């Protein structure tokens, strides 16, 4: 990797760490504010103590700095190392004439040869490799090398176009191989691997090589057409006698190339070597290694230039120790101690309670206890004490609709109707439909006590929209429907119904605190419906329209344009 890339990497890593640390600190700054505003928040969300987070940030900052120093202050020391190798030399003599492109061996003859060589190379490390290619003329394609990876790249580049001369001249190829084997390029212990289809119109004679010989025959005696394609184009076809390309294998004039395995087999036996047909078998790496082990080895030496990086150890070891401390002490061990403390602390508190005569205890749920005390005071009729307990619970459950409903009940019973209305309006914004229905019902009762029939009827209707089965709201609406029209403020005050609910009960806080109030029927319910006052407001007219279609069994309205269709709330 380049120096520029590494510098950019460290800068990016530093910016990410800075952003992470800043986020942590800002979060804890706001967390301290949220805890003051919402006292019940720590019970709902568990956050590690600030000092632990601060220690972890400092540890990670130290690890980052030590790692950067290890990168910057590493010293490079150059050295040389002598490497001794023992093995044999493999000289490949490969046919790359056009006949090697024949498809009688799938996918083609030359492709089969390349795949076989590449499969064997990783198992033959420690030996040297070289290659001569030939068609009408031979040349050294890859000099002898001990680098198997580099040699494999030469193998992948084999193609029938690397030799410009067309045709096959085995005689000149054999001569070139003898020339290379007798030179100082190839060491004494060597194996010549001939890969060819044996097709040569000049019929060369048998040659004896100064090396171990291994002949790989590729192709079939029946032969096959010669496939040809141009690099970089989609042109593909089969070579014909006039030099053109035919689209199909059985097209007229297509050249059929036949291999000559008999000649290749005679050549191998004449040199007391081995013969292998790639069409029917593959070389076994175990046999090859046994063959190499039976031969004398060439001893080679080479000098390798090494570059050692020193000086990073004194920075990386402390960085590693800090990371281990962070993981085991702050992460793993901290969680273990937290779980252990939950079991040990109650036992220790029990033994400490037996130590002396004075016993002290801590209230675990002050907010919930105040709610319970307020409910008990309400049921005993001590509404003032109930309001005080609910007020003490308010910091633990700020703006909780259920607590607002309970406070409204107590204010209603105390006669503070304006305050009760404010509390019921807040509880009416709850997400619980049952609590909303009870809140609107109590608002209707409160406005009815104040003499405002319009708002009372409006809230009774809204409570029925939230809960259509609320019978007390239905009865109060029916009672309102049968009331005579108001004759003024004084008259309305004198005709207040005695049918309001006997008692509004505040339920337990955990179950939603439903305030229930049942209205009794007015003793004068038998009075008939009087004629409507012509000066009624629009709300009263709408109320009358709804009341005319309402009975005690269900609250419903008739759809305009239909006498029979009923639409229920």
Coordinates of C-alpha atoms in Angstrom, one line a residue:
X1 CA 0.0 0.0 0.0
X2 CA 1.2 3.5 -0.8
X3 CA 2.2 6.0 1.8
X4 CA -0.5 8.4 0.7
X5 CA -3.2 5.8 1.2
X6 CA -1.9 4.9 4.7
X7 CA -1.9 8.6 5.7
X8 CA -5.4 9.0 4.5
X9 CA -6.5 5.9 6.4
X10 CA -5.1 7.2 9.7
X11 CA -6.7 10.6 9.2
X12 CA -10.1 9.0 8.5
X13 CA -9.7 6.7 11.5
X14 CA -8.9 9.7 13.7
X15 CA -11.9 11.7 12.5
X16 CA -14.2 8.7 13.2
X17 CA -12.9 8.3 16.7
X18 CA -13.3 12.0 17.4
X19 CA -16.9 12.0 16.1
X20 CA -17.6 8.9 18.3
X21 CA -16.1 10.6 21.4
X22 CA -17.9 13.8 20.8
X23 CA -21.2 12.0 20.4
X24 CA -20.7 10.2 23.7
X25 CA -20.0 13.4 25.6
X26 CA -22.9 15.3 24.1
X27 CA -25.2 12.4 24.9
X28 CA -24.2 12.4 28.6
X29 CA -24.6 16.2 28.7
X30 CA -28.2 15.9 27.6
X31 CA -28.8 12.8 29.7
X32 CA -28.0 14.7 32.9
X33 CA -30.7 17.3 31.9
X34 CA -33.2 14.6 30.9
X35 CA -32.8 12.9 34.3
X36 CA -33.7 16.1 36.1
X37 CA -36.7 16.7 33.9
X38 CA -38.0 13.1 33.9
X39 CA -37.2 11.5 37.3
X40 CA -38.6 8.1 36.1
X41 CA -36.3 7.9 33.1
X42 CA -33.4 6.0 34.8
X43 CA -35.8 3.1 35.6
X44 CA -36.8 2.7 32.0
X45 CA -33.3 3.2 30.4
X46 CA -30.0 1.7 31.6
X47 CA -27.0 3.9 30.8
X48 CA -23.5 3.1 32.1
X49 CA -22.0 5.6 34.5
X50 CA -20.2 8.6 33.0
X51 CA -16.8 7.8 34.5
X52 CA -16.7 4.4 32.9
X53 CA -17.5 5.9 29.4
X54 CA -14.8 8.6 30.0
X55 CA -12.2 5.9 31.0
X56 CA -13.0 3.9 27.8
X57 CA -12.7 7.0 25.6
X58 CA -9.3 7.7 27.2
X59 CA -8.2 4.1 26.8
X60 CA -9.2 4.0 23.1
X61 CA -7.5 7.4 22.5
X62 CA -4.3 5.9 24.0
X63 CA -4.5 2.8 21.8
X64 CA -5.0 5.0 18.7
X65 CA -2.0 7.2 19.5
X66 CA 0.2 4.1 20.2
X67 CA -0.8 2.5 17.0
X68 CA -0.1 5.7 15.0
X69 CA 3.4 6.0 16.6
X70 CA 4.0 2.3 15.7
X71 CA 3.3 3.2 12.1
X72 CA 5.3 6.4 12.0
X73 CA 8.4 5.3 14.0
X74 CA 8.9 1.9 12.5
X75 CA 12.5 1.5 11.3
X76 CA 13.1 -0.5 8.1
X77 CA 16.3 -2.6 8.1
X78 CA 17.5 -4.2 4.9
X79 CA 19.1 -7.6 5.0
X80 CA 20.1 -10.5 2.7
X81 CA 19.2 -14.1 3.1
X82 CA 20.7 -17.1 1.3
X83 CA 18.2 -19.7 0.2
X84 CA 19.2 -23.2 -0.8
X85 CA 16.9 -25.3 -3.1
X86 CA 17.0 -28.9 -4.1
X87 CA 15.0 -30.2 -7.1
X88 CA 15.1 -31.0 -10.8
X89 CA 14.5 -28.9 -14.0
X90 CA 11.4 -29.3 -16.1
X91 CA 11.7 -28.2 -19.7
X92 CA 8.4 -28.1 -21.5
X93 CA 8.4 -28.5 -25.3
X94 CA 4.9 -27.4 -26.4
X95 CA 3.3 -27.6 -29.8
X96 CA 1.4 -24.3 -30.7
X97 CA 0.6 -25.0 -34.3
X98 CA -3.0 -24.5 -35.6
X99 CA -3.7 -28.2 -35.3
X100 CA -3.6 -27.8 -31.5
X101 CA -6.8 -25.7 -31.8
X102 CA -8.7 -28.8 -32.9
X103 CA -11.8 -29.5 -30.9
X104 CA -11.7 -33.4 -31.0
X105 CA -10.4 -32.9 -27.4
X106 CA -12.7 -30.6 -25.5
X107 CA -12.6 -27.7 -25.2
X108 CA -9.5 -27.8 -27.5
X109 CA -6.1 -29.6 -27.5
X110 CA -4.0 -26.6 -26.3
X111 CA -6.6 -25.7 -23.6
X112 CA -6.4 -29.3 -22.2
X113 CA -2.6 -29.0 -22.1
X114 CA -2.7 -25.7 -20.3
X115 CA -5.2 -26.9 -17.7
X116 CA -3.0 -30.0 -16.9
X117 CA 0.2 -27.9 -16.4
X118 CA -1.6 -25.3 -14.2
X119 CA -3.1 -28.1 -12.0
X120 CA 0.4 -29.6 -11.4
X121 CA 2.4 -26.5 -10.8
X122 CA 1.4 -25.7 -7.1
X123 CA 2.5 -29.3 -6.1
X124 CA 6.0 -28.9 -7.7
X125 CA 7.5 -26.0 -5.8
X126 CA 11.2 -26.2 -5.2
X127 CA 11.9 -27.2 -8.9
X128 CA 12.8 -25.1 -11.9
X129 CA 10.6 -24.7 -15.0
X130 CA 11.2 -23.5 -18.6
X131 CA 9.4 -23.7 -21.9
X132 CA 10.1 -23.9 -25.6
X133 CA 7.2 -23.4 -28.0
X134 CA 7.2 -24.4 -31.7
X135 CA 5.1 -24.5 -34.8
X136 CA 7.0 -24.1 -38.1
X137 CA 9.9 -22.8 -36.0
X138 CA 10.8 -23.0 -32.3
X139 CA 11.9 -20.4 -29.8
X140 CA 12.5 -20.2 -26.0
X141 CA 9.2 -18.9 -24.6
X142 CA 10.1 -18.9 -20.9
X143 CA 13.7 -19.2 -19.5
X144 CA 14.4 -21.5 -16.6
X145 CA 13.0 -20.1 -13.4
X146 CA 12.2 -21.4 -9.8
X147 CA 9.2 -19.0 -9.5
X148 CA 6.2 -21.2 -10.1
X149 CA 3.8 -18.3 -10.1
X150 CA 5.7 -16.5 -12.8
X151 CA 5.9 -19.6 -14.9
X152 CA 2.1 -20.1 -14.5
X153 CA 1.5 -16.7 -16.1
X154 CA 3.5 -17.9 -19.2
X155 CA 1.4 -21.0 -19.3
X156 CA -1.8 -18.9 -19.3
X157 CA -0.5 -16.9 -22.2
X158 CA 0.0 -19.9 -24.5
X159 CA -1.9 -19.6 -27.8
X160 CA -1.6 -20.8 -31.4
X161 CA -0.8 -17.3 -32.6
X162 CA 2.4 -16.7 -30.6
X163 CA 4.5 -18.3 -33.5
X164 CA 4.0 -16.5 -36.8
X165 CA 5.0 -19.3 -39.1
X166 CA 2.3 -21.8 -40.0
X167 CA 2.7 -25.5 -40.0
X168 CA 4.5 -28.0 -37.7
X169 CA 8.2 -28.8 -37.8
X170 CA 9.0 -31.4 -35.1
X171 CA 12.6 -31.9 -36.4
X172 CA 13.6 -28.3 -35.7
X173 CA 11.8 -28.4 -32.4
X174 CA 13.8 -31.4 -31.3
X175 CA 17.0 -29.8 -32.4
X176 CA 16.2 -26.6 -30.4
X177 CA 15.5 -28.8 -27.3
X178 CA 18.8 -30.6 -27.6
X179 CA 20.6 -27.3 -27.9
X180 CA 19.0 -25.9 -24.7
X181 CA 19.6 -29.2 -22.8
X182 CA 23.3 -29.2 -23.7
X183 CA 23.7 -25.6 -22.7
X184 CA 24.3 -24.3 -19.1
X185 CA 20.8 -23.0 -18.9
X186 CA 19.5 -26.4 -17.8
X187 CA 21.1 -28.3 -14.9
X188 CA 22.2 -31.9 -15.1
X189 CA 19.1 -33.5 -13.5
X190 CA 16.2 -32.6 -15.8
X191 CA 13.0 -33.9 -17.4
X192 CA 11.9 -33.0 -20.9
X193 CA 8.1 -32.8 -21.3
X194 CA 6.9 -33.0 -24.9
X195 CA 3.3 -31.9 -25.5
X196 CA 2.1 -32.3 -29.1
X197 CA -0.5 -34.0 -31.3
X198 CA 2.4 -35.6 -33.3
X199 CA 1.0 -34.2 -36.6
X200 CA 3.8 -33.5 -39.1
X201 CA 3.7 -34.0 -42.8
X202 CA 7.5 -34.5 -43.0
X203 CA 7.5 -37.5 -40.7
X204 CA 10.6 -36.8 -38.6
X205 CA 12.8 -39.6 -37.3
X206 CA 13.2 -40.8 -33.7
X207 CA 15.5 -38.6 -31.6
X208 CA 17.2 -39.5 -28.3
X209 CA 17.4 -36.6 -25.8
X210 CA 20.1 -36.1 -23.1
X211 CA 17.4 -36.1 -20.4
X212 CA 14.5 -38.0 -18.9
X213 CA 11.6 -37.8 -21.4
X214 CA 7.9 -37.6 -20.7
X215 CA 5.6 -37.4 -23.8
X216 CA 2.0 -36.0 -23.5
X217 CA -0.1 -36.9 -26.5
X218 CA -3.2 -34.7 -27.1
X219 CA -5.8 -35.4 -29.8
X220 CA -7.5 -38.4 -31.3
X221 CA -6.5 -40.5 -34.4
X222 CA -10.0 -39.8 -35.9
X223 CA -9.3 -36.1 -35.6
X224 CA -11.6 -33.1 -35.5
X225 CA -12.1 -29.7 -37.1
X226 CA -9.8 -26.8 -36.1
X227 CA -11.8 -24.1 -34.3
X228 CA -10.5 -20.5 -34.7
X229 CA -11.5 -17.1 -33.3
X230 CA -10.1 -13.7 -33.5
X231 CA -9.3 -11.9 -30.2
X232 CA -11.5 -8.9 -29.4
X233 CA -14.1 -9.9 -31.9
X234 CA -17.1 -12.3 -32.1
X235 CA -15.8 -14.0 -35.2
X236 CA -15.6 -17.7 -34.7
X237 CA -15.6 -20.6 -37.1
X238 CA -13.8 -23.7 -38.3
X239 CA -10.8 -23.5 -40.6
X240 CA -11.3 -24.6 -44.2
X241 CA -8.8 -25.6 -46.9
X242 CA -9.1 -22.2 -48.7
X243 CA -8.2 -20.3 -45.5
X244 CA -11.7 -19.1 -44.7
X245 CA -13.9 -19.9 -41.7
X246 CA -17.0 -22.1 -41.9
X247 CA -19.8 -21.8 -39.3
X248 CA -20.3 -25.5 -38.7
X249 CA -18.0 -28.5 -38.0
X250 CA -19.5 -30.5 -40.9
X251 CA -19.4 -27.7 -43.4
X252 CA -17.8 -28.6 -46.8
X253 CA -14.1 -28.0 -47.0
X254 CA -13.4 -28.0 -43.2
X255 CA -9.9 -29.2 -42.3
X256 CA -9.8 -32.3 -40.1
X257 CA -6.7 -32.6 -38.0
X258 CA -5.7 -36.1 -36.9
X259 CA -3.2 -36.8 -34.1
X260 CA -0.3 -39.3 -34.4
X261 CA -0.1 -41.0 -31.0
X262 CA 1.9 -43.9 -32.5
X263 CA 4.9 -41.8 -33.4
X264 CA 4.8 -40.1 -30.0
X265 CA 4.7 -43.4 -28.1
X266 CA 7.7 -44.8 -30.1
X267 CA 9.6 -41.6 -29.3
X268 CA 8.9 -42.1 -25.5
X269 CA 10.0 -45.7 -25.6
X270 CA 13.1 -45.0 -27.6
X271 CA 14.2 -42.6 -24.8
X272 CA 13.2 -45.1 -22.1
X273 CA 10.7 -42.4 -20.9
X274 CA 7.0 -42.3 -20.1
X275 CA 4.0 -41.8 -22.4
X276 CA 0.7 -40.2 -21.4
X277 CA -2.5 -39.6 -23.5
X278 CA -4.3 -36.5 -22.1
X279 CA -7.5 -37.7 -23.9
X280 CA -8.0 -40.7 -21.7
X281 CA -5.9 -40.0 -18.5
X282 CA -4.4 -37.3 -16.3
X283 CA -1.0 -37.2 -14.6
X284 CA -1.0 -38.2 -11.0
X285 CA 1.0 -35.9 -8.7
X286 CA 1.9 -38.8 -6.5
X287 CA 3.6 -40.6 -9.4
X288 CA 5.5 -37.4 -10.4
X289 CA 6.8 -36.9 -6.9
X290 CA 8.0 -40.5 -6.7
X291 CA 9.7 -40.1 -10.0
X292 CA 11.5 -36.9 -8.8
X293 CA 12.5 -38.6 -5.5
X294 CA 14.2 -41.4 -7.4
X295 CA 16.4 -38.9 -9.3
X296 CA 19.4 -37.0 -8.1
X297 CA 18.7 -33.4 -7.1
X298 CA 20.1 -30.2 -8.4
X299 CA 21.3 -27.9 -5.5
X300 CA 20.8 -24.3 -6.1
X301 CA 21.5 -21.1 -4.1
X302 CA 20.0 -17.7 -4.3
X303 CA 20.2 -14.5 -2.3
X304 CA 17.0 -12.9 -1.2
X305 CA 16.8 -9.2 -0.3
X306 CA 14.7 -8.8 2.8
X307 CA 13.4 -5.7 4.5
X308 CA 12.6 -6.0 8.2
X309 CA 10.4 -3.5 10.1
X310 CA 11.6 -3.0 13.6
X311 CA 10.6 -0.7 16.4
X312 CA 6.8 -1.2 16.4
X313 CA 6.9 -3.7 19.2
X314 CA 7.4 -1.1 22.0
X315 CA 4.2 0.7 20.9
X316 CA 2.0 -2.2 19.9
X317 CA 2.4 -4.3 23.1
X318 CA 1.1 -1.5 25.4
X319 CA -1.8 -0.9 22.9
X320 CA -2.7 -4.6 23.0
X321 CA -2.6 -4.6 26.8
X322 CA -4.9 -1.5 27.0
X323 CA -7.4 -3.2 24.6
X324 CA -7.4 -6.4 26.8
X325 CA -7.9 -4.3 29.9
X326 CA -10.8 -2.5 28.2
X327 CA -12.4 -5.8 27.1
X328 CA -12.0 -7.9 30.3
X329 CA -12.2 -5.3 33.0
X330 CA -14.6 -2.6 31.7
X331 CA -16.8 -4.7 29.4
X332 CA -16.8 -8.4 30.5
X333 CA -15.9 -8.0 34.2
X334 CA -18.1 -5.0 34.6
X335 CA -21.2 -6.8 33.4
X336 CA -20.3 -9.8 35.6
X337 CA -19.9 -7.6 38.7
X338 CA -23.2 -5.9 37.9
X339 CA -25.0 -9.2 37.8
X340 CA -23.2 -10.4 40.9
X341 CA -24.1 -7.3 42.8
X342 CA -27.8 -7.9 42.2
X343 CA -27.5 -11.2 44.1
X344 CA -25.0 -10.1 46.8
X345 CA -26.3 -6.7 47.8
X346 CA -29.7 -7.9 49.2
X347 CA -27.8 -10.5 51.3
X348 CA -25.4 -7.8 52.6
X349 CA -28.3 -5.5 53.4
X350 CA -30.0 -8.3 55.4
X351 CA -26.8 -8.9 57.5
X352 CA -26.3 -5.2 58.1
X353 CA -29.9 -4.9 59.3
X354 CA -29.0 -7.4 62.0
X355 CA -25.9 -5.5 63.1
X356 CA -27.6 -2.8 65.3
X357 CA -30.8 -1.9 66.8
X358 CA -31.6 0.9 64.3
X359 CA -32.8 -0.3 60.9
X360 CA -32.9 2.0 57.9
X361 CA -34.6 1.3 54.6
X362 CA -34.8 3.0 51.2
X363 CA -38.0 3.5 49.3
X364 CA -37.6 1.6 46.0
X365 CA -40.7 3.0 44.2
X366 CA -41.6 6.4 45.7
X367 CA -43.8 7.5 42.8
X368 CA -45.9 4.3 42.8
X369 CA -46.3 4.4 46.6
X370 CA -47.6 8.0 46.4
X371 CA -50.2 6.8 43.8
X372 CA -51.3 4.0 46.1
X373 CA -51.6 6.3 49.1
X374 CA -53.6 8.8 47.1
X375 CA -56.0 6.1 45.9
X376 CA -56.6 4.9 49.5
X377 CA -57.2 8.5 50.7
X378 CA -59.7 9.0 47.9
X379 CA -61.6 5.8 48.8
X380 CA -61.8 7.0 52.4
X381 CA -63.2 10.3 51.4
X382 CA -60.1 12.3 52.3
X383 CA -59.9 14.2 49.0
X384 CA -57.4 16.8 50.3
X385 CA -54.9 14.2 51.4
X386 CA -55.5 12.4 48.1
X387 CA -54.6 15.5 46.1
X388 CA -51.4 16.0 48.2
X389 CA -50.2 12.4 47.5
X390 CA -51.0 12.8 43.7
X391 CA -49.0 16.0 43.7
X392 CA -46.0 14.3 45.3
X393 CA -46.2 11.6 42.6
X394 CA -46.2 14.1 39.7
X395 CA -42.4 14.5 39.4
X396 CA -42.0 10.8 38.9
X397 CA -44.7 10.6 36.3
X398 CA -44.8 14.0 34.6
X399 CA -47.8 14.7 32.3
X400 CA -49.1 11.1 32.7
X401 CA -52.7 11.1 31.6
X402 CA -53.7 8.5 34.2
X403 CA -52.3 10.6 37.0
X404 CA -54.1 13.7 35.6
X405 CA -57.4 11.7 35.6
X406 CA -57.0 10.8 39.2
X407 CA -56.2 14.3 40.2
X408 CA -59.3 15.5 38.3
X409 CA -61.4 13.0 40.3
X410 CA -60.1 14.4 43.6
X411 CA -60.6 18.0 42.5
X412 CA -64.2 17.2 41.4
X413 CA -65.0 15.6 44.7
X414 CA -63.5 18.6 46.5
X415 CA -65.7 21.0 44.5
X416 CA -62.9 22.6 42.5
X417 CA -64.6 22.2 39.2
X418 CA -62.4 24.5 37.2
X419 CA -59.2 22.6 38.3
X420 CA -61.0 19.3 37.7
X421 CA -61.8 20.4 34.1
X422 CA -58.2 21.3 33.4
X423 CA -57.0 17.8 34.6
X424 CA -59.7 16.0 32.7
X425 CA -58.8 17.9 29.5
X426 CA -55.2 16.7 29.8
X427 CA -56.2 13.1 30.4
X428 CA -58.5 13.3 27.4
X429 CA -55.4 13.4 25.2
X430 CA -54.4 9.9 26.3
X431 CA -53.6 7.2 23.7
X432 CA -55.9 4.9 25.7
X433 CA -59.5 5.1 24.2
X434 CA -61.1 3.9 27.4
X435 CA -59.3 6.6 29.4
X436 CA -60.4 9.2 26.8
X437 CA -64.0 8.1 27.1
X438 CA -64.1 8.4 30.9
X439 CA -62.3 11.7 30.7
X440 CA -65.0 13.2 28.4
X441 CA -67.7 11.7 30.5
X442 CA -66.3 13.4 33.6
X443 CA -65.9 16.6 31.7
X444 CA -69.6 16.4 30.8
X445 CA -70.5 16.0 34.5
X446 CA -68.3 18.9 35.4
X447 CA -69.9 21.2 32.9
X448 CA -73.3 20.0 33.9
X449 CA -72.6 21.1 37.4
X450 CA -71.5 24.5 36.2
X451 CA -74.8 24.8 34.3
X452 CA -73.4 24.6 30.8
X453 CA -75.7 22.1 29.0
X454 CA -74.1 22.6 25.6
X455 CA -70.6 21.6 26.6
X456 CA -71.9 18.8 28.9
X457 CA -73.8 17.3 25.9
X458 CA -70.8 17.7 23.6
X459 CA -68.5 15.8 26.0
X460 CA -71.1 13.1 26.6
X461 CA -71.2 12.6 22.8
X462 CA -67.5 12.5 22.5
X463 CA -67.3 9.9 25.3
X464 CA -69.7 7.8 23.3
X465 CA -67.6 8.1 20.2
X466 CA -64.7 6.7 22.1
X467 CA -66.8 4.0 23.8
X468 CA -70.3 3.4 22.3
X469 CA -71.1 1.0 25.1
X470 CA -70.8 3.6 27.9
X471 CA -74.3 3.3 29.4
X472 CA -73.9 6.2 31.9
X473 CA -73.2 8.6 29.0
X474 CA -76.3 7.3 27.2
X475 CA -78.5 7.8 30.2
X476 CA -77.2 11.3 30.9
X477 CA -77.8 12.3 27.3
X478 CA -81.4 10.9 27.5
X479 CA -81.9 12.8 30.7
X480 CA -80.7 16.0 29.0
X481 CA -83.0 15.5 26.1
X482 CA -86.1 15.3 28.4
X483 CA -85.1 18.5 30.4
X484 CA -87.3 21.6 29.7
X485 CA -85.6 24.4 27.9
X486 CA -83.5 26.7 30.2
X487 CA -85.2 29.8 31.5
X488 CA -82.2 31.6 32.5
X489 CA -79.2 31.1 34.8
X490 CA -81.3 31.0 38.0
X491 CA -83.8 28.6 36.6
X492 CA -81.2 26.3 35.3
X493 CA -79.5 26.2 38.6
X494 CA -82.7 25.4 40.4
X495 CA -83.4 22.5 38.0
X496 CA -80.1 20.7 38.3
X497 CA -80.7 17.0 38.2
X498 CA -80.3 14.7 41.1
X499 CA -79.4 12.0 38.7
X500 CA -75.6 12.6 38.6
X501 CA -73.5 9.7 39.5
X502 CA -73.4 8.9 43.3
X503 CA -69.6 8.6 43.2
X504 CA -66.6 8.9 40.8
X505 CA -64.2 6.2 41.5
X506 CA -60.5 6.5 40.7
X507 CA -59.0 3.1 39.7
X508 CA -55.6 1.8 40.3
X509 CA -52.9 3.6 38.4
X510 CA -51.5 0.6 36.7
X511 CA -54.8 -0.3 35.1
X512 CA -55.6 3.1 33.7
X513 CA -57.6 4.8 36.5
X514 CA -61.1 4.8 35.1
X515 CA -63.3 7.4 36.8
X516 CA -66.8 6.0 36.8
X517 CA -69.8 8.1 37.7
X518 CA -73.4 6.9 37.2
X519 CA -76.2 9.4 36.8
X520 CA -79.6 8.6 38.2
X521 CA -82.7 9.3 36.4
X522 CA -84.4 12.5 37.4
X523 CA -87.6 12.0 39.4
X524 CA -89.5 14.1 37.0
X525 CA -88.6 11.9 33.9
X526 CA -92.3 11.4 33.2
X527 CA -92.6 15.0 32.0
X528 CA -93.2 15.3 28.3
X529 CA -91.1 17.0 25.8
X530 CA -91.8 20.8 25.7
X531 CA -91.9 22.9 22.7
X532 CA -88.4 24.0 21.5
X533 CA -87.3 27.5 22.3
X534 CA -87.0 29.5 19.1
X535 CA -83.8 31.2 20.4
X536 CA -81.8 28.0 20.9
X537 CA -78.2 28.1 19.6
X538 CA -77.0 26.0 16.7
X539 CA -75.4 23.5 19.1
X540 CA -78.7 22.9 20.9
X541 CA -80.5 22.4 17.6
X542 CA -77.9 19.8 16.5
X543 CA -78.2 18.2 19.9
X544 CA -82.0 18.0 19.6
X545 CA -81.6 16.4 16.1
X546 CA -79.4 13.7 17.6
X547 CA -81.5 13.2 20.7
X548 CA -84.7 12.6 18.6
X549 CA -83.1 9.5 17.0
X550 CA -81.7 8.2 20.3
X551 CA -83.1 5.6 22.7
X552 CA -81.7 3.9 25.8
X553 CA -80.7 0.7 24.0
X554 CA -78.4 2.2 21.4
X555 CA -77.1 5.5 20.3
X556 CA -77.7 5.9 16.6
X557 CA -78.6 8.4 13.9
X558 CA -80.7 7.9 10.8
X559 CA -78.9 8.4 7.5
X560 CA -80.4 11.3 5.4
X561 CA -82.6 10.0 2.6
X562 CA -83.4 6.7 4.2
X563 CA -86.1 5.8 6.8
X564 CA -84.8 2.4 7.8
X565 CA -81.0 2.6 7.6
X566 CA -79.3 3.1 10.9
X567 CA -75.7 4.2 11.4
X568 CA -74.3 3.5 14.9
X569 CA -71.7 5.6 16.7

